[in-house]
Short mmCIF file of C-alpha atoms in Angstrom, two decimals:
data_model
loop_
_atom_site.label_atom_id
_atom_site.label_comp_id
_atom_site.label_asym_id
_atom_site.label_seq_id
_atom_site.Cartn_x
_atom_site.Cartn_y
_atom_site.Cartn_z
CA UNK A 1360 -64.36 -80.48 34.36
CA UNK A 1361 -64.01 -81.24 37.30
CA UNK A 1362 -62.00 -79.84 39.88
CA UNK A 1363 -59.82 -81.43 43.53
CA UNK A 1364 -58.75 -79.78 46.09
CA UNK A 1365 -55.26 -82.05 47.30
CA UNK A 1366 -55.17 -81.80 51.37
CA UNK A 1367 -52.53 -81.37 53.31
CA UNK A 1368 -51.46 -83.06 57.26
CA UNK A 1369 -49.36 -84.49 59.64
CA UNK A 1370 -50.24 -85.76 62.72
CA UNK A 1371 -49.20 -82.78 64.81
CA UNK A 1372 -51.99 -80.56 64.12
CA UNK A 1373 -50.43 -78.44 60.37
CA UNK A 1374 -51.80 -79.53 57.20
CA UNK A 1375 -52.14 -77.52 54.25
CA UNK A 1376 -54.62 -77.30 51.42
CA UNK A 1377 -54.10 -76.57 47.49
CA UNK A 1378 -57.32 -75.55 45.25
CA UNK A 1379 -56.13 -78.06 41.75
CA UNK A 1380 -58.21 -78.71 38.23
CA UNK A 1381 -57.79 -81.74 36.83
CA UNK A 1382 -56.23 -82.09 33.26
CA UNK A 1383 -58.42 -84.42 31.24
CA UNK A 1384 -57.21 -87.72 32.20
CA UNK A 1385 -58.08 -86.55 36.34
CA UNK A 1386 -54.55 -86.13 37.91
CA UNK A 1387 -53.10 -83.20 38.89
CA UNK A 1388 -48.69 -82.86 37.83
CA UNK A 1389 -47.98 -80.30 40.86
CA UNK A 1390 -44.81 -79.25 38.74
CA UNK A 1391 -46.90 -78.17 35.79
CA UNK A 1392 -50.01 -78.02 37.60
CA UNK A 1393 -51.76 -73.94 39.03
CA UNK A 1394 -52.86 -73.99 42.23
CA UNK A 1395 -56.31 -71.50 41.97
CA UNK A 1396 -56.21 -70.71 45.28
CA UNK A 1397 -55.69 -72.72 49.13
CA UNK A 1398 -52.65 -72.05 50.91
CA UNK A 1399 -50.90 -70.91 47.60
CA UNK A 1400 -51.03 -69.83 44.11
CA UNK A 1401 -49.77 -71.13 41.09
CA UNK A 1402 -47.07 -73.19 40.23
CA UNK A 1403 -45.72 -74.50 43.31
CA UNK A 1404 -44.49 -77.79 43.60
CA UNK A 1405 -43.18 -77.64 46.60
CA UNK A 1406 -46.19 -75.90 48.09
CA UNK A 1407 -47.72 -77.83 49.92
CA UNK A 1408 -44.16 -78.47 51.95
CA UNK A 1409 -43.81 -75.24 52.15
CA UNK A 1410 -46.98 -73.46 53.15
CA UNK A 1411 -47.12 -76.40 56.31
CA UNK A 1412 -49.15 -73.92 60.00
CA UNK A 1413 -50.12 -75.15 62.61
CA UNK A 1414 -54.39 -76.07 61.24
CA UNK A 1415 -56.66 -73.65 62.72
CA UNK A 1416 -57.82 -74.62 65.97
CA UNK A 1417 -54.15 -74.93 67.63
CA UNK A 1418 -52.28 -71.67 68.81
CA UNK A 1419 -50.29 -69.74 66.95
CA UNK A 1420 -46.62 -69.66 65.68
CA UNK A 1421 -45.64 -73.44 66.69
CA UNK A 1422 -42.47 -74.32 64.83
CA UNK A 1423 -42.76 -77.27 63.36
CA UNK A 1424 -39.51 -79.33 63.43
CA UNK A 1425 -38.57 -82.99 64.75
CA UNK A 1426 -36.13 -83.29 67.57
CA UNK A 1427 -35.70 -86.56 67.56
CA UNK A 1428 -34.30 -87.41 64.14
CA UNK A 1429 -34.66 -91.17 64.48
CA UNK A 1430 -38.07 -90.64 63.58
CA UNK A 1431 -39.63 -89.71 60.33
CA UNK A 1432 -42.70 -87.22 59.58
CA UNK A 1433 -45.64 -89.22 59.16
CA UNK A 1434 -47.47 -87.06 56.03
CA UNK A 1435 -50.79 -87.96 54.84
CA UNK A 1436 -52.01 -86.52 51.50
CA UNK A 1437 -55.34 -86.42 50.87
CA UNK A 1438 -57.80 -85.23 48.05
CA UNK A 1439 -60.64 -84.31 47.98
CA UNK A 1440 -64.25 -83.45 46.34
CA UNK A 1441 -64.08 -79.83 45.61
CA UNK A 1442 -62.27 -76.03 46.96
CA UNK A 1443 -62.87 -77.16 50.49
CA UNK A 1444 -61.47 -74.44 53.16
CA UNK A 1445 -58.25 -75.32 55.40
CA UNK A 1446 -58.92 -78.02 57.52
CA UNK A 1447 -61.86 -79.60 56.50
CA UNK A 1448 -63.63 -82.48 57.62
CA UNK A 1449 -65.46 -83.77 54.66
CA UNK A 1450 -64.76 -87.08 53.52
CA UNK A 1451 -61.33 -87.70 51.14
CA UNK A 1452 -62.01 -89.05 47.52
CA UNK A 1453 -58.67 -91.01 48.46
CA UNK A 1454 -55.55 -90.15 50.22
CA UNK A 1455 -52.19 -91.86 50.64
CA UNK A 1456 -49.04 -91.37 53.98
CA UNK A 1457 -45.57 -90.75 52.23
CA UNK A 1458 -42.74 -90.66 55.03
CA UNK A 1459 -39.60 -88.88 55.03
CA UNK A 1460 -36.66 -89.11 56.42
CA UNK A 1461 -33.98 -87.00 58.75
CA UNK A 1462 -31.15 -90.25 58.95
CA UNK A 1463 -30.22 -92.06 55.66
CA UNK A 1464 -29.61 -96.01 56.58
CA UNK A 1465 -26.17 -95.88 58.46
CA UNK A 1466 -25.91 -92.86 60.47
CA UNK A 1467 -24.42 -92.74 63.64
CA UNK A 1468 -25.86 -90.36 66.73
CA UNK A 1469 -23.93 -90.57 69.66
CA UNK A 1470 -25.03 -87.61 72.62
CA UNK A 1471 -21.92 -85.64 73.62
CA UNK A 1472 -21.09 -84.83 77.28
CA UNK A 1473 -17.79 -84.94 76.66
CA UNK A 1474 -15.61 -81.87 79.45
CA UNK A 1475 -17.85 -78.61 79.01
CA UNK A 1476 -19.57 -79.77 75.39
CA UNK A 1477 -22.73 -81.01 74.55
CA UNK A 1478 -24.06 -81.62 71.77
CA UNK A 1479 -25.00 -85.38 69.70
CA UNK A 1480 -22.33 -86.00 66.87
CA UNK A 1481 -23.62 -87.77 63.36
CA UNK A 1482 -21.18 -90.05 62.19
CA UNK A 1483 -22.01 -91.44 57.31
CA UNK A 1484 -22.20 -94.72 57.18
CA UNK A 1485 -18.46 -96.44 55.95
CA UNK A 1486 -15.60 -95.99 57.03
CA UNK A 1487 -14.29 -92.15 56.39
CA UNK A 1488 -12.28 -89.83 56.84
CA UNK A 1489 -15.82 -87.95 56.41
CA UNK A 1490 -14.83 -83.85 57.00
CA UNK A 1491 -16.49 -82.06 60.29
CA UNK A 1492 -18.81 -79.69 60.75
CA UNK A 1493 -19.62 -77.73 63.51
CA UNK A 1494 -23.67 -76.52 63.78
CA UNK A 1495 -25.49 -73.92 65.71
CA UNK A 1496 -28.14 -72.29 65.58
CA UNK A 1497 -29.10 -68.64 67.02
CA UNK A 1498 -31.21 -67.59 69.54
CA UNK A 1499 -32.36 -70.74 70.66
CA UNK A 1500 -32.41 -72.98 73.86
CA UNK A 1501 -32.19 -76.72 73.99
CA UNK A 1502 -30.23 -78.49 70.69
CA UNK A 1503 -31.56 -78.56 67.73
CA UNK A 1504 -30.36 -81.65 65.32
CA UNK A 1505 -31.91 -82.22 62.10
CA UNK A 1506 -29.88 -80.21 60.08
CA UNK A 1507 -27.48 -83.06 61.84
CA UNK A 1508 -28.75 -85.29 61.07
CA UNK A 1509 -29.38 -84.61 57.54
CA UNK A 1510 -25.78 -83.72 56.53
CA UNK A 1511 -24.98 -86.78 57.76
CA UNK A 1512 -26.79 -87.58 55.07
CA UNK A 1513 -24.86 -85.87 52.74
CA UNK A 1514 -21.99 -87.82 53.73
CA UNK A 1515 -20.54 -85.51 57.03
CA UNK A 1516 -19.41 -86.03 59.93
CA UNK A 1517 -21.44 -83.42 61.60
CA UNK A 1518 -21.24 -82.04 65.36
CA UNK A 1519 -25.02 -80.49 66.74
CA UNK A 1520 -24.07 -78.28 69.19
CA UNK A 1521 -25.49 -76.60 72.56
CA UNK A 1522 -25.05 -73.34 72.77
CA UNK A 1523 -28.00 -71.81 75.84
CA UNK A 1524 -30.04 -73.70 77.98
CA UNK A 1525 -29.09 -78.05 77.61
CA UNK A 1526 -27.71 -79.54 80.26
CA UNK A 1527 -26.13 -77.89 82.61
CA UNK A 1528 -25.03 -74.68 79.99
CA UNK A 1529 -25.70 -71.18 80.66
CA UNK A 1530 -29.70 -69.89 79.98
CA UNK A 1531 -28.21 -66.51 78.74
CA UNK A 1532 -26.14 -65.89 75.88
CA UNK A 1533 -24.50 -62.76 77.98
CA UNK A 1534 -21.43 -64.27 78.61
CA UNK A 1535 -20.17 -66.22 75.32
CA UNK A 1536 -16.47 -68.69 76.19
CA UNK A 1537 -15.29 -69.09 73.09
CA UNK A 1538 -12.79 -71.55 75.03
CA UNK A 1539 -15.90 -74.36 74.94
CA UNK A 1540 -15.87 -73.86 70.84
CA UNK A 1541 -12.30 -74.56 70.70
CA UNK A 1542 -13.34 -77.82 72.69
CA UNK A 1543 -16.60 -78.47 70.95
CA UNK A 1544 -13.39 -77.75 67.57
CA UNK A 1545 -10.41 -80.71 69.38
CA UNK A 1546 -13.38 -83.12 69.75
CA UNK A 1547 -14.85 -83.03 66.82
CA UNK A 1548 -11.55 -84.01 65.13
CA UNK A 1549 -9.78 -86.25 67.85
CA UNK A 1550 -13.40 -88.27 66.83
CA UNK A 1551 -12.43 -91.60 64.70
CA UNK A 1552 -13.43 -91.27 61.47
CA UNK A 1553 -13.10 -87.07 60.97
CA UNK A 1554 -10.70 -85.16 59.14
CA UNK A 1555 -8.89 -84.77 61.62
CA UNK A 1556 -6.15 -81.61 60.67
CA UNK A 1557 -9.43 -78.71 59.39
CA UNK A 1558 -13.41 -79.03 60.08
CA UNK A 1559 -16.51 -75.81 59.04
CA UNK A 1560 -18.96 -74.18 60.64
CA UNK A 1561 -22.67 -73.32 59.61
CA UNK A 1562 -24.01 -70.42 61.57
CA UNK A 1563 -27.50 -69.24 62.00
CA UNK A 1564 -27.78 -65.97 63.34
CA UNK A 1565 -26.67 -64.67 66.41
CA UNK A 1566 -24.25 -67.74 66.23
CA UNK A 1567 -22.48 -65.87 63.87
CA UNK A 1568 -20.16 -63.72 65.58
CA UNK A 1569 -19.34 -66.41 67.30
CA UNK A 1570 -18.57 -68.87 64.20
CA UNK A 1571 -17.18 -65.85 62.13
CA UNK A 1572 -14.28 -65.42 65.96
CA UNK A 1573 -13.66 -69.09 65.32
CA UNK A 1574 -12.80 -68.33 62.21
CA UNK A 1575 -10.24 -66.25 63.64
CA UNK A 1576 -9.23 -67.48 66.55
CA UNK A 1577 -8.73 -71.10 65.23
CA UNK A 1578 -6.84 -72.48 62.86
CA UNK A 1579 -7.96 -75.25 62.40
CA UNK A 1580 -11.70 -73.87 61.27
CA UNK A 1581 -10.72 -73.05 57.50
CA UNK A 1582 -14.85 -72.14 56.28
CA UNK A 1583 -17.79 -71.03 57.98
CA UNK A 1584 -21.24 -71.07 55.97
CA UNK A 1585 -22.65 -67.24 58.02
CA UNK A 1586 -26.76 -67.70 57.42
CA UNK A 1587 -28.51 -64.48 57.58
CA UNK A 1588 -25.71 -64.25 60.45
CA UNK A 1589 -24.46 -61.62 62.73
CA UNK A 1590 -21.07 -60.13 61.69
CA UNK A 1591 -20.42 -58.24 65.08
CA UNK A 1592 -20.70 -59.42 69.01
CA UNK A 1593 -24.25 -58.76 69.49
CA UNK A 1594 -26.01 -59.56 72.76
CA UNK A 1595 -22.56 -61.46 74.67
CA UNK A 1596 -19.47 -61.26 75.82
CA UNK A 1597 -17.23 -62.72 74.72
CA UNK A 1598 -14.03 -64.30 75.84
CA UNK A 1599 -11.67 -66.61 74.80
CA UNK A 1600 -8.42 -67.76 76.91
CA UNK A 1601 -9.64 -64.96 80.25
CA UNK A 1602 -9.38 -62.70 77.70
CA UNK A 1603 -12.29 -59.84 76.76
CA UNK A 1604 -11.85 -60.76 72.28
CA UNK A 1605 -15.15 -58.73 71.98
CA UNK A 1606 -17.90 -56.53 74.20
CA UNK A 1607 -21.22 -57.12 73.03
CA UNK A 1608 -22.85 -54.18 71.14
CA UNK A 1609 -26.37 -54.42 72.77
CA UNK A 1610 -29.03 -56.51 74.24
CA UNK A 1611 -31.52 -58.89 71.63
CA UNK A 1612 -34.24 -57.11 73.58
CA UNK A 1613 -32.90 -53.25 72.75
CA UNK A 1614 -33.72 -54.17 69.37
CA UNK A 1615 -36.66 -55.78 69.25
CA UNK A 1616 -40.35 -53.91 68.88
CA UNK A 1617 -43.85 -53.96 68.78
CA UNK A 1618 -45.49 -54.14 65.71
CA UNK A 1619 -49.22 -53.11 65.13
CA UNK A 1620 -49.91 -57.31 64.69
CA UNK A 1621 -49.57 -57.68 67.77
CA UNK A 1622 -46.25 -59.26 67.33
CA UNK A 1623 -42.13 -58.37 67.59
CA UNK A 1624 -39.71 -57.31 65.19
CA UNK A 1625 -36.04 -56.70 65.36
CA UNK A 1626 -33.96 -53.97 64.24
CA UNK A 1627 -30.57 -54.02 64.32
CA UNK A 1628 -29.17 -52.96 60.73
CA UNK A 1629 -28.64 -49.56 63.12
CA UNK A 1630 -25.39 -51.81 63.92
CA UNK A 1631 -24.47 -52.78 60.78
CA UNK A 1632 -21.29 -50.57 59.56
CA UNK A 1633 -18.16 -51.31 58.67
CA UNK A 1634 -16.34 -49.10 60.88
CA UNK A 1635 -17.86 -50.54 63.90
CA UNK A 1636 -15.74 -51.60 67.24
CA UNK A 1637 -18.26 -54.91 67.43
CA UNK A 1638 -16.84 -55.90 64.50
CA UNK A 1639 -15.31 -59.64 64.05
CA UNK A 1640 -11.48 -59.14 62.52
CA UNK A 1641 -12.23 -61.58 60.31
CA UNK A 1642 -9.42 -60.24 58.24
CA UNK A 1643 -6.83 -61.66 60.39
CA UNK A 1644 -8.06 -64.95 59.88
CA UNK A 1645 -5.41 -67.30 57.75
CA UNK A 1646 -6.04 -66.82 54.22
CA UNK A 1647 -6.67 -70.25 53.73
CA UNK A 1648 -9.90 -69.58 56.24
CA UNK A 1649 -12.55 -69.29 53.52
CA UNK A 1650 -16.70 -67.58 54.46
CA UNK A 1651 -19.76 -68.02 52.72
CA UNK A 1652 -22.18 -65.95 53.81
CA UNK A 1653 -26.16 -65.83 52.71
CA UNK A 1654 -29.13 -64.12 54.58
CA UNK A 1655 -32.56 -63.36 52.79
CA UNK A 1656 -33.56 -60.01 51.04
CA UNK A 1657 -36.88 -60.43 53.24
CA UNK A 1658 -35.46 -61.54 56.49
CA UNK A 1659 -37.25 -58.54 58.97
CA UNK A 1660 -33.93 -58.45 61.38
CA UNK A 1661 -32.57 -56.83 57.87
CA UNK A 1662 -29.02 -59.31 58.32
CA UNK A 1663 -29.67 -58.73 54.83
CA UNK A 1664 -27.34 -55.82 55.75
CA UNK A 1665 -24.63 -56.99 56.59
CA UNK A 1666 -23.60 -58.24 53.60
CA UNK A 1667 -21.84 -54.74 52.13
CA UNK A 1668 -20.01 -54.39 55.52
CA UNK A 1669 -18.99 -57.51 55.50
CA UNK A 1670 -17.87 -57.51 52.27
CA UNK A 1671 -15.92 -53.59 52.53
CA UNK A 1672 -14.16 -54.91 55.03
CA UNK A 1673 -12.02 -58.09 53.57
CA UNK A 1674 -11.14 -56.09 50.47
CA UNK A 1675 -9.69 -53.07 51.93
CA UNK A 1676 -7.58 -55.39 53.58
CA UNK A 1677 -7.28 -57.28 49.79
CA UNK A 1678 -9.11 -60.26 51.22
CA UNK A 1679 -10.93 -62.41 48.24
CA UNK A 1680 -11.76 -65.51 50.47
CA UNK A 1681 -15.07 -65.24 50.84
CA UNK A 1682 -18.93 -65.35 48.37
CA UNK A 1683 -21.75 -63.90 49.36
CA UNK A 1684 -25.44 -64.27 48.54
CA UNK A 1685 -28.67 -62.27 48.81
CA UNK A 1686 -31.41 -64.04 48.36
CA UNK A 1687 -34.32 -61.48 46.93
CA UNK A 1688 -38.04 -62.67 48.84
CA UNK A 1689 -36.09 -65.21 51.30
CA UNK A 1690 -36.37 -64.67 55.15
CA UNK A 1691 -34.34 -64.85 57.85
CA UNK A 1692 -34.09 -68.93 58.71
CA UNK A 1693 -32.70 -70.30 56.07
CA UNK A 1694 -33.28 -74.41 56.77
CA UNK A 1695 -32.55 -77.10 54.17
CA UNK A 1696 -35.46 -77.06 51.98
CA UNK A 1697 -38.74 -78.64 52.34
CA UNK A 1698 -39.74 -77.80 55.46
CA UNK A 1699 -41.79 -75.58 56.40
CA UNK A 1700 -41.63 -71.82 55.77
CA UNK A 1701 -41.18 -69.89 59.36
CA UNK A 1702 -42.22 -66.60 59.46
CA UNK A 1703 -43.95 -66.19 62.71
CA UNK A 1704 -42.76 -68.15 66.13
CA UNK A 1705 -42.50 -67.98 69.15
CA UNK A 1706 -39.40 -66.99 71.09
CA UNK A 1707 -37.81 -67.24 73.95
CA UNK A 1708 -35.73 -63.86 74.74
CA UNK A 1709 -33.84 -62.87 77.53
CA UNK A 1710 -35.18 -60.00 78.90
CA UNK A 1711 -38.00 -58.06 77.23
CA UNK A 1712 -38.31 -55.10 78.46
CA UNK A 1713 -42.19 -53.40 78.33
CA UNK A 1714 -44.54 -51.37 80.06
CA UNK A 1715 -41.44 -50.35 82.50
CA UNK A 1716 -40.80 -54.54 83.83
CA UNK A 1717 -38.80 -56.32 82.51
CA UNK A 1718 -39.45 -60.19 82.34
CA UNK A 1719 -38.36 -63.83 80.35
CA UNK A 1720 -40.52 -65.06 78.41
CA UNK A 1721 -41.52 -65.85 75.07
CA UNK A 1722 -43.06 -63.88 72.41
CA UNK A 1723 -44.63 -63.70 68.13
CA UNK A 1724 -41.47 -62.72 66.46
CA UNK A 1725 -41.53 -62.64 62.43
CA UNK A 1726 -38.60 -63.96 60.17
CA UNK A 1727 -40.37 -62.37 57.18
CA UNK A 1728 -40.17 -64.56 53.92
CA UNK A 1729 -42.57 -65.41 51.11
CA UNK A 1730 -42.65 -69.10 51.06
CA UNK A 1731 -41.43 -70.22 47.36
CA UNK A 1732 -39.08 -67.20 47.63
CA UNK A 1733 -37.44 -68.65 50.57
CA UNK A 1734 -38.07 -72.58 49.22
CA UNK A 1735 -36.00 -71.38 46.54
CA UNK A 1736 -33.47 -69.53 48.52
CA UNK A 1737 -32.91 -73.72 50.72
CA UNK A 1738 -32.91 -75.07 47.61
CA UNK A 1739 -29.93 -73.64 46.60
CA UNK A 1740 -28.09 -72.64 49.99
CA UNK A 1741 -28.21 -76.73 50.23
CA UNK A 1742 -26.54 -77.32 47.10
CA UNK A 1743 -23.75 -74.14 47.53
CA UNK A 1744 -23.43 -75.13 51.24
CA UNK A 1745 -22.35 -78.41 50.59
CA UNK A 1746 -20.41 -77.94 47.65
CA UNK A 1747 -18.20 -75.42 49.92
CA UNK A 1748 -17.78 -77.76 52.64
CA UNK A 1749 -16.76 -80.78 50.96
CA UNK A 1750 -14.58 -78.43 48.56
CA UNK A 1751 -12.92 -76.66 52.17
CA UNK A 1752 -12.75 -79.10 53.77
CA UNK A 1753 -12.04 -82.43 52.57
CA UNK A 1754 -10.66 -81.44 48.72
CA UNK A 1755 -7.94 -79.40 50.22
CA UNK A 1756 -7.15 -81.50 53.44
CA UNK A 1757 -3.74 -82.76 52.75
#
């Protein structure tokens, strides 16, 4: 039986490989064929994309994402004779270049620098009005826009909002003024072609506490998607209207430990208690404000442990305006589907204390999860999240 190796390369020197045995016609259908080796094994249609990792000669722990959302990914798929190792220079039997676009035709991007708000607003093609969403990532400096571009391609007006280390914004999350986020809500709702009375929020990791605070304090916020999210003020002093709203329970560096492999992992699970006074009082949110809280069961930071106390606190106050979902085998970073599974990356923490020293530096962090269950979780979450936001923002708007 003739055998081939499917190989996939990107210009940024990320690659993956899979070893397949061709059928009697000389073909391979990845929807049914079993990978017998390489970057993954078994039936995994999205395997070549999901297992993309820095090439063997590259620096490890690099995260692959597109900052310029107007540029498509250029993906080269090579077919080699025999089961070659990853990064092999063997001449390919054939190759094809694919493109993956983040922005659908007609999607418009507008940089935002109004008042204190910094970010980028993505609008779908057409006249609207469109449901508005504020898009927040976690403890990461700069502005990430790829999810907003993809949401706008699916009918949402999405404001990718910077929170630290961007333009003139603070370099740390030590103090976070919720007035900044209220200003962003007002700006989004005042934009032409955006439904003006309500909006949703998508928040990841650390900025979950910000999103839940916004839903508690700001009547226009009617839907929150929390992805492996903090349910209490974490590593931040949250203020609103000049007053303290919640004092942060700890700093990131106090919950970061070094693993035997030389990478770092988090252990904030000790804070995930229903009686923790730093927990955001979401029970005070309006009855028509809804929450979708999801987490990865294999998240190395243990944010799956937030779902039970969140649920218990809500039910004990007779609140049923929420749903929770724990994804088996999935890690911390749950993003739009068919991107690489991110299990380890460099992350800048401020500060990290080690051997009596304190410094701001990038360290390799563990995020957990396995490629195939994380891919399955991302497929489900992408559909579930969009359905939830459409229902709570567009369909519930008068």
